[in-house]
Amino acid sequence: MPVSSSAGTPTGTTTGTPPGPPAGTTAAALDGTTAPPAPAGGAARPGPAAGVLLVVGFVLLSLNTRVAFGQIGPLAPVAHFGSTAVTVLGLLPPLCMGVFAPLAPLVRRRLGEERGLLWASVVLVAGAVLRMLGMPGLYAGTVVVSLATAVINVLVPVFVRTRFSHRHVGTMMGVYALSMGVGSAIVAALVAPVAQASGGSWQLAIGIAVVPAVLAAAGIAPQARVHRPRPAPPTPAGTTVPRPHVARTGLAWSLTAFFGIQTLAFYTALAWLPSVLIASGTGRTAAGTCQAVLILGVAVGGFLAPVLAAPRADQRPHILGTVLVCAAGFTGLMLAPSGLPALWAAVLGIGLGAGQALPGVLYARRGTDHDHVAALSTMAQTCGYLIAATGPVLAAALHGATGSWTAPLAAVTAALLLGAVLSSRAGHDPR
């Protein structure tokens, strides 16, 4: 899989050869870094090991990105977390990721994508360890993990567009989403059995997340040695039209609507799916298994959506398809939650996974350059996560007011259908 020829070069390297082709062209071999300075008379091509390190590091980073957030749902019935604790722990990740997403452009300007991802991964390790230290540590560690994840979320689409060739952007965003889902599903399936086997110690079960966090930091560390020059200023002066602030564009708000409503649905399902199923008569263990099925479905949908959408000029059909699959999953949970719970969890997971992965393609396709991609990603995630943070809380409030999960599920479904209309601009470039 070739990578973009805009991949970094060691600082200070100069050659007598003409500049490389622009981002989006392909190299002859898979590679993500550049070789040491070549001897005079020619530039040496890097070996395949650099490309392997790039892909392995990216996969390890991706595997870890949502691990911590998938633990609470299946663990809550076993650890006897109260409704307030589950609500707050479901609220904190999207709320904090919305609040901290604006830090990502500052990190990018100061450190670049590669070193920014490394330091965010190190902070995530610290947060994963902190979550093991009792309930105060669980809350505080969730904030720290969310901060690190907010930075990673914004930097990844820019990193992928920069380090991989244009025709592989969709595939790599799919790999990102697939790996996120697989990592979360594995840990979600393990937390309840580990807690039960350890005599009800939820701290040990929460500590499982430390392992993928350490692997992610180690995997992305080699990329921190890659240095790329700062983007050149527009030239010649006066020939470019200033780009309006993203908050003044319909594109950015359309992206925000799609990402925000999809993420609201995602975190609502992640927080309350086991409770919905248990209330319908499903056993606790089976409900935890369905949570793992949901997350596995997220992995599948997250891989398929970018791969199918990225090669197309118009992603509106993919936006609509994503919404309809999500709506089908929520409708199944409303009408027959105890009949085929694993099926509804899988369908819902596929739709929610597509909704989490597709925005990365939309940022890359609609953005005119790396800075524009970062700006669109930052705004959509800042506002979108704040919208999403209301999901678990409103679902709990509606459940408390009605005594049933039908009203919360119907409300989320209605929001998704509204989002399909609001997101139309995000799916295409006006002619």
CSV table of C-alpha atoms in Angstrom, one decimal:
chain,number,residue,atom,x,y,z
A,1,MET,CA,0.0,0.0,0.0
A,2,PRO,CA,1.8,3.1,-1.1
A,3,VAL,CA,2.0,6.2,1.0
A,4,SER,CA,1.9,9.8,0.1
A,5,SER,CA,5.1,11.2,-1.2
A,6,SER,CA,4.5,14.1,1.2
A,7,ALA,CA,5.8,11.9,4.0
A,8,GLY,CA,8.4,13.5,6.2
A,9,THR,CA,12.1,13.9,5.6
A,10,PRO,CA,14.8,14.1,8.2
A,11,THR,CA,15.5,17.7,9.2
A,12,GLY,CA,18.3,19.3,7.3
A,13,THR,CA,18.3,16.8,4.4
A,14,THR,CA,19.0,18.4,1.1
A,15,THR,CA,19.5,16.9,-2.3
A,16,GLY,CA,20.0,18.1,-5.8
A,17,THR,CA,16.9,16.4,-7.1
A,18,PRO,CA,13.7,18.2,-8.0
A,19,PRO,CA,11.0,18.4,-5.3
A,20,GLY,CA,8.8,15.3,-5.0
A,21,PRO,CA,5.3,15.1,-6.5
A,22,PRO,CA,2.4,16.6,-4.5
A,23,ALA,CA,0.4,14.8,-1.8
A,24,GLY,CA,-1.9,12.2,-3.2
A,25,THR,CA,0.7,10.7,-5.6
A,26,THR,CA,2.0,7.2,-4.9
A,27,ALA,CA,5.4,5.8,-4.1
A,28,ALA,CA,6.8,2.6,-5.5
A,29,ALA,CA,7.0,0.9,-2.2
A,30,LEU,CA,5.1,1.0,1.1
A,31,ASP,CA,6.8,3.5,3.3
A,32,GLY,CA,6.0,6.2,5.8
A,33,THR,CA,9.3,7.8,6.6
A,34,THR,CA,12.3,8.9,4.7
A,35,ALA,CA,15.7,7.4,4.6
A,36,PRO,CA,18.8,9.0,6.1
A,37,PRO,CA,20.5,11.6,3.8
A,38,ALA,CA,21.8,9.9,0.7
A,39,PRO,CA,25.4,10.1,-0.3
A,40,ALA,CA,26.2,12.8,-2.8
A,41,GLY,CA,25.0,12.0,-6.3
A,42,GLY,CA,21.6,10.5,-5.5
A,43,ALA,CA,18.9,9.9,-2.9
A,44,ALA,CA,18.5,6.4,-1.5
A,45,ARG,CA,15.0,5.0,-1.3
A,46,PRO,CA,13.9,3.8,2.2
A,47,GLY,CA,13.5,0.2,2.8
A,48,PRO,CA,10.2,-1.6,3.4
A,49,ALA,CA,10.7,-1.7,7.2
A,50,ALA,CA,9.7,1.9,7.5
A,51,GLY,CA,6.4,1.2,5.8
A,52,VAL,CA,5.7,-1.8,8.0
A,53,LEU,CA,6.5,0.3,11.1
A,54,LEU,CA,4.1,3.0,9.9
A,55,VAL,CA,1.2,0.6,9.3
A,56,VAL,CA,1.8,-1.5,12.5
A,57,GLY,CA,2.0,1.7,14.6
A,58,PHE,CA,-1.1,3.1,13.1
A,59,VAL,CA,-3.0,-0.1,13.8
A,60,LEU,CA,-1.8,-0.3,17.4
A,61,LEU,CA,-2.8,3.4,17.9
A,62,SER,CA,-6.3,2.6,16.3
A,63,LEU,CA,-6.9,-0.5,18.4
A,64,ASN,CA,-6.6,1.6,21.6
A,65,THR,CA,-8.5,4.7,20.7
A,66,ARG,CA,-12.0,3.6,22.1
A,67,VAL,CA,-11.0,0.8,24.5
A,68,ALA,CA,-11.6,2.7,27.7
A,69,PHE,CA,-15.1,4.0,26.6
A,70,GLY,CA,-16.5,0.5,25.9
A,71,GLN,CA,-15.8,-0.8,29.4
A,72,ILE,CA,-18.5,0.8,31.5
A,73,GLY,CA,-21.6,-0.6,29.8
A,74,PRO,CA,-20.8,-4.4,30.3
A,75,LEU,CA,-19.1,-3.7,33.7
A,76,ALA,CA,-21.8,-1.7,35.3
A,77,PRO,CA,-24.2,-4.6,36.1
A,78,VAL,CA,-21.3,-6.7,37.5
A,79,ALA,CA,-19.7,-3.9,39.5
A,80,HIS,CA,-23.1,-2.6,40.6
A,81,PHE,CA,-22.5,0.9,39.4
A,82,GLY,CA,-25.5,3.1,40.0
A,83,SER,CA,-27.5,4.9,37.4
A,84,THR,CA,-25.8,8.2,38.2
A,85,ALA,CA,-22.3,6.7,37.8
A,86,VAL,CA,-23.1,5.2,34.5
A,87,THR,CA,-24.7,8.4,33.3
A,88,VAL,CA,-21.7,10.5,34.3
A,89,LEU,CA,-19.2,8.1,32.9
A,90,GLY,CA,-21.1,8.0,29.7
A,91,LEU,CA,-21.3,11.8,29.6
A,92,LEU,CA,-17.7,12.5,30.3
A,93,PRO,CA,-16.0,11.2,27.2
A,94,PRO,CA,-18.0,13.1,24.6
A,95,LEU,CA,-18.2,16.2,26.8
A,96,CYS,CA,-14.4,16.2,27.4
A,97,MET,CA,-13.6,15.4,23.8
A,98,GLY,CA,-15.7,18.4,22.7
A,99,VAL,CA,-14.1,20.7,25.2
A,100,PHE,CA,-10.5,19.5,24.4
A,101,ALA,CA,-10.7,19.1,20.6
A,102,PRO,CA,-9.5,22.7,20.1
A,103,LEU,CA,-6.2,21.8,21.7
A,104,ALA,CA,-5.4,19.5,18.7
A,105,PRO,CA,-4.6,22.3,16.2
A,106,LEU,CA,-2.2,23.9,18.8
A,107,VAL,CA,-0.6,20.5,19.3
A,108,ARG,CA,-0.3,20.0,15.6
A,109,ARG,CA,1.4,23.4,15.1
A,110,ARG,CA,3.8,22.9,17.9
A,111,LEU,CA,4.7,19.2,17.5
A,112,GLY,CA,3.3,18.0,14.1
A,113,GLU,CA,1.0,15.1,13.7
A,114,GLU,CA,3.5,12.4,14.5
A,115,ARG,CA,4.9,13.7,17.8
A,116,GLY,CA,1.4,15.0,18.7
A,117,LEU,CA,0.0,11.5,18.4
A,118,LEU,CA,2.9,10.1,20.4
A,119,TRP,CA,2.4,12.5,23.3
A,120,ALA,CA,-1.3,12.1,23.3
A,121,SER,CA,-0.8,8.3,23.5
A,122,VAL,CA,1.5,8.7,26.5
A,123,VAL,CA,-1.1,10.9,28.2
A,124,LEU,CA,-3.7,8.2,27.4
A,125,VAL,CA,-1.5,5.6,29.2
A,126,ALA,CA,-1.5,7.8,32.3
A,127,GLY,CA,-5.2,8.2,32.2
A,128,ALA,CA,-5.8,4.4,31.8
A,129,VAL,CA,-3.7,3.8,35.0
A,130,LEU,CA,-5.5,6.5,36.9
A,131,ARG,CA,-8.8,4.9,36.1
A,132,MET,CA,-7.8,2.0,38.3
A,133,LEU,CA,-7.5,4.1,41.5
A,134,GLY,CA,-11.1,3.9,42.9
A,135,MET,CA,-14.1,5.8,41.8
A,136,PRO,CA,-12.4,9.2,42.0
A,137,GLY,CA,-9.6,7.8,39.8
A,138,LEU,CA,-12.2,6.4,37.4
A,139,TYR,CA,-13.8,9.8,36.9
A,140,ALA,CA,-10.5,11.7,36.7
A,141,GLY,CA,-8.8,9.1,34.5
A,142,THR,CA,-11.8,9.2,32.1
A,143,VAL,CA,-11.3,12.9,31.7
A,144,VAL,CA,-7.5,12.4,31.0
A,145,VAL,CA,-8.2,9.6,28.5
A,146,SER,CA,-10.8,11.8,26.8
A,147,LEU,CA,-8.4,14.7,26.5
A,148,ALA,CA,-5.8,12.5,24.8
A,149,THR,CA,-8.5,10.9,22.6
A,150,ALA,CA,-9.7,14.3,21.5
A,151,VAL,CA,-6.3,15.2,20.2
A,152,ILE,CA,-5.9,11.8,18.5
A,153,ASN,CA,-9.3,12.1,16.9
A,154,VAL,CA,-8.5,15.4,15.2
A,155,LEU,CA,-4.9,14.5,14.2
A,156,VAL,CA,-5.7,11.1,12.6
A,157,PRO,CA,-7.5,12.3,9.5
A,158,VAL,CA,-4.6,14.8,8.8
A,159,PHE,CA,-2.0,12.1,9.5
A,160,VAL,CA,-3.7,9.7,7.1
A,161,ARG,CA,-4.1,12.3,4.3
A,162,THR,CA,-0.4,13.3,4.8
A,163,ARG,CA,1.3,9.9,5.2
A,164,PHE,CA,-0.7,7.7,2.8
A,165,SER,CA,-1.5,8.2,-0.9
A,166,HIS,CA,-4.8,9.7,-1.8
A,167,ARG,CA,-6.3,6.5,-3.2
A,168,HIS,CA,-5.7,4.8,0.1
A,169,VAL,CA,-7.2,7.4,2.4
A,170,GLY,CA,-10.5,5.5,2.5
A,171,THR,CA,-8.8,2.2,3.2
A,172,MET,CA,-6.7,3.5,6.0
A,173,MET,CA,-9.6,5.4,7.6
A,174,GLY,CA,-11.4,2.0,7.4
A,175,VAL,CA,-8.5,0.3,9.1
A,176,TYR,CA,-8.6,3.0,11.8
A,177,ALA,CA,-12.3,2.4,12.5
A,178,LEU,CA,-12.0,-1.4,12.2
A,179,SER,CA,-9.1,-1.5,14.6
A,180,MET,CA,-11.0,0.8,17.0
A,181,GLY,CA,-14.0,-1.5,17.0
A,182,VAL,CA,-11.9,-4.7,17.4
A,183,GLY,CA,-9.9,-3.3,20.3
A,184,SER,CA,-13.1,-2.1,22.1
A,185,ALA,CA,-15.0,-5.4,21.4
A,186,ILE,CA,-12.2,-7.5,22.8
A,187,VAL,CA,-11.9,-5.5,26.0
A,188,ALA,CA,-15.7,-5.2,26.4
A,189,ALA,CA,-16.0,-9.0,26.2
A,190,LEU,CA,-13.3,-9.4,28.8
A,191,VAL,CA,-14.2,-6.9,31.5
A,192,ALA,CA,-17.2,-8.7,33.1
A,193,PRO,CA,-15.5,-12.2,33.2
A,194,VAL,CA,-12.3,-10.6,34.6
A,195,ALA,CA,-14.3,-8.7,37.3
A,196,GLN,CA,-16.2,-11.9,38.2
A,197,ALA,CA,-13.1,-14.1,38.3
A,198,SER,CA,-11.3,-11.5,40.6
A,199,GLY,CA,-14.1,-11.6,43.1
A,200,GLY,CA,-15.9,-8.5,41.8
A,201,SER,CA,-12.8,-6.3,41.5
A,202,TRP,CA,-13.8,-3.8,38.8
A,203,GLN,CA,-10.4,-2.0,39.2
A,204,LEU,CA,-8.6,-5.1,37.8
A,205,ALA,CA,-11.1,-5.3,34.9
A,206,ILE,CA,-10.7,-1.5,34.1
A,207,GLY,CA,-6.9,-2.1,34.2
A,208,ILE,CA,-7.1,-4.3,31.1
A,209,ALA,CA,-7.1,-1.0,29.1
A,210,VAL,CA,-3.5,-0.2,30.2
A,211,VAL,CA,-2.1,-3.0,27.9
A,212,PRO,CA,-3.4,-1.6,24.6
A,213,ALA,CA,-2.6,1.9,25.7
A,214,VAL,CA,1.1,1.0,26.2
A,215,LEU,CA,1.2,-0.9,22.9
A,216,ALA,CA,-0.2,2.2,21.1
A,217,ALA,CA,2.4,4.5,22.5
A,218,ALA,CA,5.2,2.1,21.7
A,219,GLY,CA,3.8,1.5,18.2
A,220,ILE,CA,3.5,5.2,17.2
A,221,ALA,CA,6.9,6.2,18.8
A,222,PRO,CA,9.0,5.5,15.7
A,223,GLN,CA,6.9,8.0,13.7
A,224,ALA,CA,8.0,10.8,16.1
A,225,ARG,CA,11.4,10.8,14.4
A,226,VAL,CA,9.7,11.9,11.1
A,227,HIS,CA,10.0,15.7,10.5
A,228,ARG,CA,8.2,17.5,7.7
A,229,PRO,CA,8.7,21.1,6.7
A,230,ARG,CA,6.0,23.6,7.7
A,231,PRO,CA,3.5,24.3,5.0
A,232,ALA,CA,4.7,27.0,2.6
A,233,PRO,CA,2.8,30.3,2.7
A,234,PRO,CA,0.6,31.0,-0.3
A,235,THR,CA,2.5,32.3,-3.2
A,236,PRO,CA,2.6,34.6,-5.0
A,237,ALA,CA,1.0,37.1,-2.6
A,238,GLY,CA,-2.4,38.4,-3.6
A,239,THR,CA,-3.3,35.5,-6.0
A,240,THR,CA,-5.3,33.5,-3.5
A,241,VAL,CA,-8.7,34.2,-2.2
A,242,PRO,CA,-8.8,34.2,1.7
A,243,ARG,CA,-10.8,31.2,3.0
A,244,PRO,CA,-13.6,32.2,5.4
A,245,HIS,CA,-13.5,30.8,8.9
A,246,VAL,CA,-15.0,27.4,8.9
A,247,ALA,CA,-17.7,28.4,11.4
A,248,ARG,CA,-19.1,30.7,8.7
A,249,THR,CA,-19.5,27.9,6.1
A,250,GLY,CA,-22.5,25.7,5.6
A,251,LEU,CA,-20.1,22.8,5.0
A,252,ALA,CA,-18.7,22.9,8.5
A,253,TRP,CA,-22.1,23.0,10.1
A,254,SER,CA,-23.4,20.2,7.9
A,255,LEU,CA,-20.4,18.1,8.9
A,256,THR,CA,-21.0,19.0,12.6
A,257,ALA,CA,-24.7,17.9,12.3
A,258,PHE,CA,-23.8,14.5,10.9
A,259,PHE,CA,-21.0,13.9,13.3
A,260,GLY,CA,-22.8,15.2,16.3
A,261,ILE,CA,-26.0,13.3,15.9
A,262,GLN,CA,-24.2,10.1,14.9
A,263,THR,CA,-22.0,10.4,17.9
A,264,LEU,CA,-25.0,11.1,20.2
A,265,ALA,CA,-26.5,7.9,19.0
A,266,PHE,CA,-23.2,6.0,19.5
A,267,TYR,CA,-22.6,7.1,23.1
A,268,THR,CA,-26.2,6.6,24.0
A,269,ALA,CA,-26.1,3.0,22.8
A,270,LEU,CA,-22.7,2.4,24.3
A,271,ALA,CA,-23.9,3.6,27.8
A,272,TRP,CA,-27.4,2.0,27.9
A,273,LEU,CA,-27.6,-1.0,25.5
A,274,PRO,CA,-27.0,-3.6,28.3
A,275,SER,CA,-29.6,-1.9,30.5
A,276,VAL,CA,-32.1,-1.8,27.6
A,277,LEU,CA,-31.7,-5.5,27.1
A,278,ILE,CA,-31.7,-6.4,30.8
A,279,ALA,CA,-35.0,-4.5,31.2
A,280,SER,CA,-36.5,-6.6,28.4
A,281,GLY,CA,-35.6,-9.9,30.1
A,282,THR,CA,-32.1,-10.6,28.6
A,283,GLY,CA,-29.6,-12.0,31.1
A,284,ARG,CA,-26.7,-10.0,32.4
A,285,THR,CA,-24.1,-12.1,30.7
A,286,ALA,CA,-26.0,-12.1,27.4
A,287,ALA,CA,-26.4,-8.4,27.6
A,288,GLY,CA,-22.7,-8.0,28.0
A,289,THR,CA,-22.1,-10.2,25.1
A,290,CYS,CA,-24.5,-8.1,23.0
A,291,GLN,CA,-22.5,-5.1,23.9
A,292,ALA,CA,-19.4,-6.8,22.5
A,293,VAL,CA,-21.5,-7.7,19.4
A,294,LEU,CA,-22.4,-4.0,19.1
A,295,ILE,CA,-18.8,-2.9,19.2
A,296,LEU,CA,-17.8,-5.6,16.8
A,297,GLY,CA,-20.5,-4.4,14.4
A,298,VAL,CA,-19.0,-0.9,14.9
A,299,ALA,CA,-15.7,-2.3,13.7
A,300,VAL,CA,-17.3,-3.8,10.6
A,301,GLY,CA,-19.3,-0.8,9.7
A,302,GLY,CA,-16.4,1.5,10.4
A,303,PHE,CA,-14.2,-0.4,7.9
A,304,LEU,CA,-16.8,-0.7,5.1
A,305,ALA,CA,-18.1,2.8,5.1
A,306,PRO,CA,-14.8,4.6,4.3
A,307,VAL,CA,-13.7,2.0,1.8
A,308,LEU,CA,-17.0,2.3,-0.1
A,309,ALA,CA,-17.3,6.1,0.3
A,310,ALA,CA,-13.8,7.5,-0.3
A,311,PRO,CA,-13.5,6.6,-4.0
A,312,ARG,CA,-16.8,8.4,-4.8
A,313,ALA,CA,-17.2,12.1,-5.5
A,314,ASP,CA,-20.6,12.1,-3.8
A,315,GLN,CA,-21.0,10.6,-0.3
A,316,ARG,CA,-24.7,11.5,0.1
A,317,PRO,CA,-25.9,8.0,-0.5
A,318,HIS,CA,-23.5,6.7,2.1
A,319,ILE,CA,-24.8,9.2,4.6
A,320,LEU,CA,-28.4,8.2,4.0
A,321,GLY,CA,-27.5,4.5,4.1
A,322,THR,CA,-25.7,5.0,7.4
A,323,VAL,CA,-28.7,6.7,9.0
A,324,LEU,CA,-31.1,4.0,7.7
A,325,VAL,CA,-29.1,1.2,9.1
A,326,CYS,CA,-28.9,2.9,12.5
A,327,ALA,CA,-32.6,3.6,12.5
A,328,ALA,CA,-33.3,-0.1,11.7
A,329,GLY,CA,-31.2,-1.2,14.7
A,330,PHE,CA,-32.9,1.2,17.1
A,331,THR,CA,-36.3,0.2,15.8
A,332,GLY,CA,-35.6,-3.5,16.3
A,333,LEU,CA,-34.6,-2.7,19.9
A,334,MET,CA,-37.9,-0.8,20.4
A,335,LEU,CA,-40.2,-3.5,18.9
A,336,ALA,CA,-38.5,-6.8,19.8
A,337,PRO,CA,-35.6,-6.3,22.1
A,338,SER,CA,-35.7,-9.7,23.7
A,339,GLY,CA,-36.4,-11.6,20.5
A,340,LEU,CA,-33.2,-11.2,18.6
A,341,PRO,CA,-31.0,-9.0,20.7
A,342,ALA,CA,-27.7,-10.0,19.1
A,343,LEU,CA,-29.1,-9.2,15.6
A,344,TRP,CA,-30.3,-5.8,16.6
A,345,ALA,CA,-26.9,-5.1,18.3
A,346,ALA,CA,-25.0,-6.1,15.2
A,347,VAL,CA,-27.2,-4.1,12.9
A,348,LEU,CA,-27.0,-1.1,15.1
A,349,GLY,CA,-23.2,-1.5,15.5
A,350,ILE,CA,-22.7,-1.6,11.8
A,351,GLY,CA,-24.7,1.6,11.3
A,352,LEU,CA,-23.0,3.4,14.2
A,353,GLY,CA,-19.6,2.3,13.1
A,354,ALA,CA,-20.2,3.7,9.6
A,355,GLY,CA,-21.4,7.0,11.3
A,356,GLN,CA,-18.2,7.2,13.3
A,357,ALA,CA,-15.8,6.4,10.4
A,358,LEU,CA,-17.5,8.3,7.5
A,359,PRO,CA,-16.8,11.8,8.9
A,360,GLY,CA,-13.0,11.1,8.5
A,361,VAL,CA,-13.5,10.6,4.8
A,362,LEU,CA,-15.8,13.7,4.6
A,363,TYR,CA,-13.1,15.9,6.2
A,364,ALA,CA,-10.5,14.6,3.8
A,365,ARG,CA,-12.7,14.8,0.7
A,366,ARG,CA,-14.2,18.3,1.5
A,367,GLY,CA,-11.0,19.8,2.9
A,368,THR,CA,-8.9,21.8,0.4
A,369,ASP,CA,-5.6,21.3,2.2
A,370,HIS,CA,-4.2,19.8,5.4
A,371,ASP,CA,-5.0,23.0,7.4
A,372,HIS,CA,-8.6,23.0,6.1
A,373,VAL,CA,-9.0,19.3,7.0
A,374,ALA,CA,-7.8,20.0,10.5
A,375,ALA,CA,-10.1,23.0,10.9
A,376,LEU,CA,-13.2,21.1,9.7
A,377,SER,CA,-12.3,18.1,11.9
A,378,THR,CA,-11.7,20.4,14.9
A,379,MET,CA,-15.0,22.3,14.6
A,380,ALA,CA,-17.1,19.2,13.8
A,381,GLN,CA,-15.6,17.3,16.8
A,382,THR,CA,-15.8,20.3,19.2
A,383,CYS,CA,-19.4,21.0,18.6
A,384,GLY,CA,-20.4,17.4,17.7
A,385,TYR,CA,-19.1,15.9,20.9
A,386,LEU,CA,-20.9,18.6,23.0
A,387,ILE,CA,-24.1,17.6,21.2
A,388,ALA,CA,-23.3,13.9,21.8
A,389,ALA,CA,-22.7,14.5,25.5
A,390,THR,CA,-26.4,15.2,25.9
A,391,GLY,CA,-27.4,11.7,24.6
A,392,PRO,CA,-26.8,9.5,27.6
A,393,VAL,CA,-28.2,12.1,30.0
A,394,LEU,CA,-31.4,12.7,27.9
A,395,ALA,CA,-31.9,9.0,27.5
A,396,ALA,CA,-31.7,8.5,31.3
A,397,ALA,CA,-34.1,11.4,31.8
A,398,LEU,CA,-36.7,10.1,29.3
A,399,HIS,CA,-36.4,6.6,30.8
A,400,GLY,CA,-36.9,7.9,34.3
A,401,ALA,CA,-39.9,10.0,33.2
A,402,THR,CA,-41.7,7.2,31.2
A,403,GLY,CA,-40.4,4.1,32.9
A,404,SER,CA,-39.6,2.6,29.5
A,405,TRP,CA,-36.7,2.6,27.1
A,406,THR,CA,-39.1,3.1,24.1
A,407,ALA,CA,-39.2,6.9,24.4
A,408,PRO,CA,-35.3,7.3,24.5
A,409,LEU,CA,-34.9,4.9,21.5
A,410,ALA,CA,-37.6,6.7,19.5
A,411,ALA,CA,-36.0,10.1,20.2
A,412,VAL,CA,-32.6,9.0,19.0
A,413,THR,CA,-34.1,7.5,15.9
A,414,ALA,CA,-35.9,10.8,15.1
A,415,ALA,CA,-32.7,12.7,15.6
A,416,LEU,CA,-30.9,10.4,13.2
A,417,LEU,CA,-33.5,11.0,10.5
A,418,LEU,CA,-33.3,14.8,11.0
A,419,GLY,CA,-29.5,14.5,10.7
A,420,ALA,CA,-29.8,12.8,7.3
A,421,VAL,CA,-31.4,16.0,6.0
A,422,LEU,CA,-29.0,18.4,7.7
A,423,SER,CA,-26.0,16.5,6.5
A,424,SER,CA,-26.6,16.7,2.8
A,425,ARG,CA,-24.0,19.4,2.2
A,426,ALA,CA,-21.3,17.4,3.9
A,427,GLY,CA,-21.7,14.7,1.3
A,428,HIS,CA,-20.7,16.5,-1.9
A,429,ASP,CA,-18.9,19.5,-3.4
A,430,PRO,CA,-21.3,22.0,-5.0
A,431,ARG,CA,-20.9,22.2,-8.8
